Short mmCIF file of N, CA and C and ligand atoms in Angstrom, two decimals:
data_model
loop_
_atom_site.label_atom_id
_atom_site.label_comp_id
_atom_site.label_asym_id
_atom_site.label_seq_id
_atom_site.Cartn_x
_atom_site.Cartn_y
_atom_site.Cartn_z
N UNK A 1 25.53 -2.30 -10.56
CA UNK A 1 24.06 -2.38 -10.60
C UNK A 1 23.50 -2.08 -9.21
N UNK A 2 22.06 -1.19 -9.39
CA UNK A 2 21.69 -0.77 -7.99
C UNK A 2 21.63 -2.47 -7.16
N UNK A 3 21.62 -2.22 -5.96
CA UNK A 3 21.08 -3.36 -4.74
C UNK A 3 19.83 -2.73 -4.22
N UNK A 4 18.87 -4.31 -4.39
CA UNK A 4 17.58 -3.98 -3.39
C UNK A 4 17.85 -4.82 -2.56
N UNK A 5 17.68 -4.31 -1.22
CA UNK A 5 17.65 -5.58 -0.04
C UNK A 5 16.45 -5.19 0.46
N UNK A 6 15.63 -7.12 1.06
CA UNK A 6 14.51 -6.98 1.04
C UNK A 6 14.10 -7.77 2.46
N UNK A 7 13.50 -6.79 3.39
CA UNK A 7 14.14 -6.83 4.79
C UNK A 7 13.36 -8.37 4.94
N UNK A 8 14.85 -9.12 5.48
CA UNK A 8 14.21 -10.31 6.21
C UNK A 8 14.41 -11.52 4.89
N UNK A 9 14.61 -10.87 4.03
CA UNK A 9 14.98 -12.16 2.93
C UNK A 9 16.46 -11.43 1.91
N UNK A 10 16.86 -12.08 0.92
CA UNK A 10 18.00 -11.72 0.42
C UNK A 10 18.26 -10.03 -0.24
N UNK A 11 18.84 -9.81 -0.54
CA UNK A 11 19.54 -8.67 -1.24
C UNK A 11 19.80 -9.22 -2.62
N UNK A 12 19.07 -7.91 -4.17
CA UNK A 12 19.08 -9.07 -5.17
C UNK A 12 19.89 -7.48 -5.88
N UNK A 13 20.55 -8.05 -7.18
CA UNK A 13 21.21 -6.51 -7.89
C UNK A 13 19.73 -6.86 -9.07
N UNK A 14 19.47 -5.19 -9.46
CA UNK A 14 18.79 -5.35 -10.64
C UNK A 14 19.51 -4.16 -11.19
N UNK A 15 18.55 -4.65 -12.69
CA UNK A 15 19.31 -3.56 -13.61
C UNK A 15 18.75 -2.21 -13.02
N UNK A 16 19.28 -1.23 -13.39
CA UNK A 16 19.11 0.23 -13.40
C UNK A 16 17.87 0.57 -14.67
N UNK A 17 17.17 0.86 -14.21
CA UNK A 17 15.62 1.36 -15.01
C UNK A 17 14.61 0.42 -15.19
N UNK A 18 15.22 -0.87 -14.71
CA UNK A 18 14.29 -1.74 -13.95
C UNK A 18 12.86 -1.51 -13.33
N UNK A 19 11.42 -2.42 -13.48
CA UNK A 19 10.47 -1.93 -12.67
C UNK A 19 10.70 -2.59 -11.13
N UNK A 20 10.50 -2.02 -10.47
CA UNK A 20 10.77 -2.53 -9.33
C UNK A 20 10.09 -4.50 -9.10
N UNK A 21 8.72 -4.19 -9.53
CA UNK A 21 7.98 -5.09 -8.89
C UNK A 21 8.30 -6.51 -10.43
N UNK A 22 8.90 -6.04 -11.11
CA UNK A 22 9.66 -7.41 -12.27
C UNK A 22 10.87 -8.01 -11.74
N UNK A 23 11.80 -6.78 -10.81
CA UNK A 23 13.05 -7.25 -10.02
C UNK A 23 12.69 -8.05 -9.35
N UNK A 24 11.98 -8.15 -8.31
CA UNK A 24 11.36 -9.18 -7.16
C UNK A 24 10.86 -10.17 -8.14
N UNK A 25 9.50 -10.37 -8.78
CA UNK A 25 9.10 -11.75 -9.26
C UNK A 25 10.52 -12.17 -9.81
N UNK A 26 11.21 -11.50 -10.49
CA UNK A 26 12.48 -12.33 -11.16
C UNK A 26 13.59 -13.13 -10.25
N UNK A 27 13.98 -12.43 -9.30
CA UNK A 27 14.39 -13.24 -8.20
C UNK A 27 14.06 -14.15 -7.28
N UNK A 28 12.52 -14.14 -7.85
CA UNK A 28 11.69 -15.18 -7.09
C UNK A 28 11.18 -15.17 -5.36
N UNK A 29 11.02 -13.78 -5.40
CA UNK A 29 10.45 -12.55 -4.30
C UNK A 29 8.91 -13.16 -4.68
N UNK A 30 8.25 -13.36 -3.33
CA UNK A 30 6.89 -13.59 -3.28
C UNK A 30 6.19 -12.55 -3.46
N UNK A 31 5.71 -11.86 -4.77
CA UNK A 31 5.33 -11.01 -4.99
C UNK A 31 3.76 -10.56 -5.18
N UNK A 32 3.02 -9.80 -5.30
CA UNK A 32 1.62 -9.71 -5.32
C UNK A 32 1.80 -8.65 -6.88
N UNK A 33 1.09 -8.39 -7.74
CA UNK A 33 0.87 -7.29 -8.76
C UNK A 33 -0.69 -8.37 -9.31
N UNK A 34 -1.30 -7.67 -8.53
CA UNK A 34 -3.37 -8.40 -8.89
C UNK A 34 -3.50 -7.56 -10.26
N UNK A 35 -2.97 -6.05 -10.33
CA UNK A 35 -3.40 -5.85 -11.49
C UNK A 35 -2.71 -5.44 -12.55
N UNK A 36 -1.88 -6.49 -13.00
CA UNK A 36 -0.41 -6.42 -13.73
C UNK A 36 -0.17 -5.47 -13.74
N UNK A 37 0.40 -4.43 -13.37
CA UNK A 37 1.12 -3.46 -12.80
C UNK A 37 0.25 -2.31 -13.48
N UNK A 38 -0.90 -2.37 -13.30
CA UNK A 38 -1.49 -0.61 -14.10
C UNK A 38 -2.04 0.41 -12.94
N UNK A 39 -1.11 0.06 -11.52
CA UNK A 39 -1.93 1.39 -10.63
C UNK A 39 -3.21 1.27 -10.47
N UNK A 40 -3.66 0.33 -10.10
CA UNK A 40 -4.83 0.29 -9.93
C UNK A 40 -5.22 -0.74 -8.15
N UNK A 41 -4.68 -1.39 -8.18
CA UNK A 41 -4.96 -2.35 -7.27
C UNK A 41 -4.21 -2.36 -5.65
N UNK A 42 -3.09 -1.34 -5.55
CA UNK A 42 -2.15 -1.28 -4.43
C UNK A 42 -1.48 -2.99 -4.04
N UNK A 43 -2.07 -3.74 -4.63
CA UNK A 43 -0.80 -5.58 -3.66
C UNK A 43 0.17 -5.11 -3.51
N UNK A 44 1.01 -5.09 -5.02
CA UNK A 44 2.48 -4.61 -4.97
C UNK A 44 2.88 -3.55 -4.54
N UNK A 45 1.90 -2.79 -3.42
CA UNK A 45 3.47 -1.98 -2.54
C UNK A 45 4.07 -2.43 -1.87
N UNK A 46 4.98 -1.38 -1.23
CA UNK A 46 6.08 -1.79 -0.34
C UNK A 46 6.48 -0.92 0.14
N UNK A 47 6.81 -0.63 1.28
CA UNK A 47 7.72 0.43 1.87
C UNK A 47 9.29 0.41 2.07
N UNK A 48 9.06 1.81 1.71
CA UNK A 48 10.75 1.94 1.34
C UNK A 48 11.21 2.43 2.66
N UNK A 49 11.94 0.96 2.94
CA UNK A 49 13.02 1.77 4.47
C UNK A 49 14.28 2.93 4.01
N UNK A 50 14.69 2.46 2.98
CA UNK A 50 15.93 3.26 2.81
C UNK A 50 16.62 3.43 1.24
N UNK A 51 16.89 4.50 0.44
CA UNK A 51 17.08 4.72 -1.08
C UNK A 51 15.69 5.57 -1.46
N UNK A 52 16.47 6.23 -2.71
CA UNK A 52 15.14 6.53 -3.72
C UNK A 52 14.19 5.71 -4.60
N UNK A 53 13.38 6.16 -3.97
CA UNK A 53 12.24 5.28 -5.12
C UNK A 53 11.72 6.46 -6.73
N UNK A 54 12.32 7.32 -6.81
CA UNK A 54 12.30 8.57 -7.53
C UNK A 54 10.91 9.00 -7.70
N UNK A 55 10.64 9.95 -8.36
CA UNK A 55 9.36 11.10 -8.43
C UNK A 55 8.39 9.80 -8.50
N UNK A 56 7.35 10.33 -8.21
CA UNK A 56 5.74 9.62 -7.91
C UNK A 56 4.98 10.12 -9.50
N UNK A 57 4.66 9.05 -10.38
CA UNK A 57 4.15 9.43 -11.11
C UNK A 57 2.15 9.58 -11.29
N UNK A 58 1.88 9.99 -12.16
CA UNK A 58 0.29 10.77 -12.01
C UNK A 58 -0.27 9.53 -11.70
N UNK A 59 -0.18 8.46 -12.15
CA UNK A 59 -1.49 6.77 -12.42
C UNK A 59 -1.00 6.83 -10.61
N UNK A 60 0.31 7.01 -10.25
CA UNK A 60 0.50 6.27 -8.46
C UNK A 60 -0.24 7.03 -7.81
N UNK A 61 -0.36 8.36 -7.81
CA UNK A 61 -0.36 9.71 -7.00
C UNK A 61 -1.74 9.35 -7.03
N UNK A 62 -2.74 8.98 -8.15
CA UNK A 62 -3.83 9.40 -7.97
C UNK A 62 -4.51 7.84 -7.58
N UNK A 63 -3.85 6.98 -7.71
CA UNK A 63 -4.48 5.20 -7.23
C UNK A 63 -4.06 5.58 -5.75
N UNK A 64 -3.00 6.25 -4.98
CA UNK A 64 -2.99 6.02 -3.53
C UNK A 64 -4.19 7.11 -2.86
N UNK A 65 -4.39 8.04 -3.63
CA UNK A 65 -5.29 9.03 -3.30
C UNK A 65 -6.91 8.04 -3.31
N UNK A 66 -6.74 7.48 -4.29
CA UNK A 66 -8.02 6.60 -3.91
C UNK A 66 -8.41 5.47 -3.25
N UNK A 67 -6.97 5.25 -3.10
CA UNK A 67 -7.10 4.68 -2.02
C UNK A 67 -6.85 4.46 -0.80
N UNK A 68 -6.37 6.00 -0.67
CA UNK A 68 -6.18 5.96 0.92
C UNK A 68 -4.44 6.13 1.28
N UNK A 69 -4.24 5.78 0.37
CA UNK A 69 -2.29 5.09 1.06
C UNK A 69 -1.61 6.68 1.09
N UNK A 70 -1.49 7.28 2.33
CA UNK A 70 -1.00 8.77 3.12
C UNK A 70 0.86 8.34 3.15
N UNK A 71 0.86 7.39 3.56
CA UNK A 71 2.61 6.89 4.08
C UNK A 71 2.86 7.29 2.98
N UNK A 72 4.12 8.28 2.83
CA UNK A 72 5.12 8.51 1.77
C UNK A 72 5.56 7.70 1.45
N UNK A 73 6.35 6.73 2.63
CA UNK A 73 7.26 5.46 1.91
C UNK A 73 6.64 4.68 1.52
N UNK A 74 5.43 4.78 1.17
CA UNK A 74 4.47 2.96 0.82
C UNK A 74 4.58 3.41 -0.28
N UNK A 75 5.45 3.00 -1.84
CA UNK A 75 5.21 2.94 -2.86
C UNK A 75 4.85 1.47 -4.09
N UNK A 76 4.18 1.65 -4.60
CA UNK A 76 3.49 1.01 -5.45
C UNK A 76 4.78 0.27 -6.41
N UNK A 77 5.22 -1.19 -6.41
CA UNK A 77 6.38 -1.20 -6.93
C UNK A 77 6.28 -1.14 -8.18
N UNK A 78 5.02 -1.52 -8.95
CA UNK A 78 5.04 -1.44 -10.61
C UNK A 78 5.02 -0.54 -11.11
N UNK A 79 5.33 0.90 -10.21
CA UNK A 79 5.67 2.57 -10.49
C UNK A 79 6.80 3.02 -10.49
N UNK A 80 7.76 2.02 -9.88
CA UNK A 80 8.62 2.13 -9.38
C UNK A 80 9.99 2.17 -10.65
N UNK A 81 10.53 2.54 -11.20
CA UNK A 81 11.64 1.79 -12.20
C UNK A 81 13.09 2.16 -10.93
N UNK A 82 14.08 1.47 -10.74
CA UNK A 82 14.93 1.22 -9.80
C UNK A 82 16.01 2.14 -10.31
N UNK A 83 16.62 3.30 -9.39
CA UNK A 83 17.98 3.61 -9.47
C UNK A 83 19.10 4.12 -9.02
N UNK A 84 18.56 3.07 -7.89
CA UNK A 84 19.94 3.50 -7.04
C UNK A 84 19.43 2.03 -5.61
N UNK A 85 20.26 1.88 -4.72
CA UNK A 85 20.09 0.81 -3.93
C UNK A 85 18.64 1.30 -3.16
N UNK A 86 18.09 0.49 -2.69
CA UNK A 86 17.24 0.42 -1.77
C UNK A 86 17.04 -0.64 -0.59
N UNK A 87 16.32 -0.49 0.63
CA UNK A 87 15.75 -1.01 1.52
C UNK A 87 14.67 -1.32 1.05
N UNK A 88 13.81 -2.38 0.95
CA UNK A 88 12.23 -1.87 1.32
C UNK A 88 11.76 -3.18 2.27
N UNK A 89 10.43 -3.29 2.22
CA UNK A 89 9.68 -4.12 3.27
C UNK A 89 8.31 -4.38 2.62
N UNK A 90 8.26 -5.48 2.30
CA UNK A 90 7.34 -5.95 1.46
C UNK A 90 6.00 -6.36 2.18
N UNK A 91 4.53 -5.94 2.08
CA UNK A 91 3.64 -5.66 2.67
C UNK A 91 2.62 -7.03 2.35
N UNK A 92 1.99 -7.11 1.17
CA UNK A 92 1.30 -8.51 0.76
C UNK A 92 1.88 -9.20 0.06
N UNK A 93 1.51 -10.28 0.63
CA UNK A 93 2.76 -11.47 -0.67
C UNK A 93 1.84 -12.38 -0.61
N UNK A 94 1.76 -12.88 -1.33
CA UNK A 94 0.77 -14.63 -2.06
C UNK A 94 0.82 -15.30 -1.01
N UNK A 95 1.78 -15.55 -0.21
CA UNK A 95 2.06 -16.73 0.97
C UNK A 95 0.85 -16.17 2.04
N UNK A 96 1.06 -14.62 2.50
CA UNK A 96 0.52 -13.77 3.49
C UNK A 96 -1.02 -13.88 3.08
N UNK A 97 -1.52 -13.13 1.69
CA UNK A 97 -2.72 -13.63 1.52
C UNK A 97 -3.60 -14.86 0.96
N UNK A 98 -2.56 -15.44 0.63
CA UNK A 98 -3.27 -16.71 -0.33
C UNK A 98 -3.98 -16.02 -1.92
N UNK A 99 -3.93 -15.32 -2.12
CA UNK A 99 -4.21 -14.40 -3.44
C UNK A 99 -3.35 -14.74 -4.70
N UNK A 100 -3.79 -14.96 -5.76
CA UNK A 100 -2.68 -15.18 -6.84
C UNK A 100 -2.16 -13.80 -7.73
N UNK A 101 -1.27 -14.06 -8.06
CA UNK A 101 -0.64 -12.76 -8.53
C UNK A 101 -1.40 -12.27 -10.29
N UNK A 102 -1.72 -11.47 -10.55
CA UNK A 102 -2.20 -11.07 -11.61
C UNK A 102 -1.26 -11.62 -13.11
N UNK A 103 -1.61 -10.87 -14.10
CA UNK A 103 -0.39 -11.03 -15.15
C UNK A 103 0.83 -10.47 -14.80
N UNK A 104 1.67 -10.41 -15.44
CA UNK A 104 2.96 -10.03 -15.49
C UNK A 104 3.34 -8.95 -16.23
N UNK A 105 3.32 -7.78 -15.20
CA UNK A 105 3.11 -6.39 -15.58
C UNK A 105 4.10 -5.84 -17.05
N UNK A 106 3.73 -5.00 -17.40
CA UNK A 106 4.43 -4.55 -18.53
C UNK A 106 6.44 -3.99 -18.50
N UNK A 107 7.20 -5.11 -19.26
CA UNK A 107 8.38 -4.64 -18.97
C UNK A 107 8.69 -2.93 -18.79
S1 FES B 1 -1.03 -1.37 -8.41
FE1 FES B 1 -1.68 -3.28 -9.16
S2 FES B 1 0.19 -4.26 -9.63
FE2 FES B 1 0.83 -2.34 -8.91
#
């Protein structure tokens, strides 16, 4: 199973086709998704230090365009489905903003 390690806290295995940002809440990763994962809201990115995050789909491409997000590696994790190990570096988290996390994005 791929490995995400998540700089500064543990290294978790998820399944392969996994959404990224369900791997983290499931491991109990302080996670942000304000708008259960529909591309709309940017919380749940993250930058990817290291691995594929694979092709950028149309809802990401066009929510970072509106909102600004230029960094290649800042991807949106509820875009994300996992397959292969990664680095990343997790940007807002509930603790950081005091914000509560939305619903619980679509498996
Ligand atoms: S963009 Fe809102 S949860 Fe991913």
């Amino acid at each position: 199973m791929p490995v995400i390690q998540v700089e500064g806290r543990q290294a978790i295995e998820v399944e392969e086709g996994k959404k990224l940002v369900l791997a983290l809440e499931d491991e109990g990763v302080d996670m942000l998704h304000r708008c259960g994962g529909n591309a709309r809201c940017t919380t749940c990115a993250v930058e990817v230090l290291a691995g594929d995050a694979g092709e950028m789909g149309e809802a990401e491409a066009a929510c970072r365009e509106k909102k600004g997000i230029e960094n290649p590696s800042t991807r949106l994790s509820c875009q994300v489905r996992v397959q292969g190990d990664m680095s990343i570096r997790l940007i807002k988290t509930i603790e950081s903003t005091g914000l509560e996390p939305g619903p619980r994005p679509q498996e």
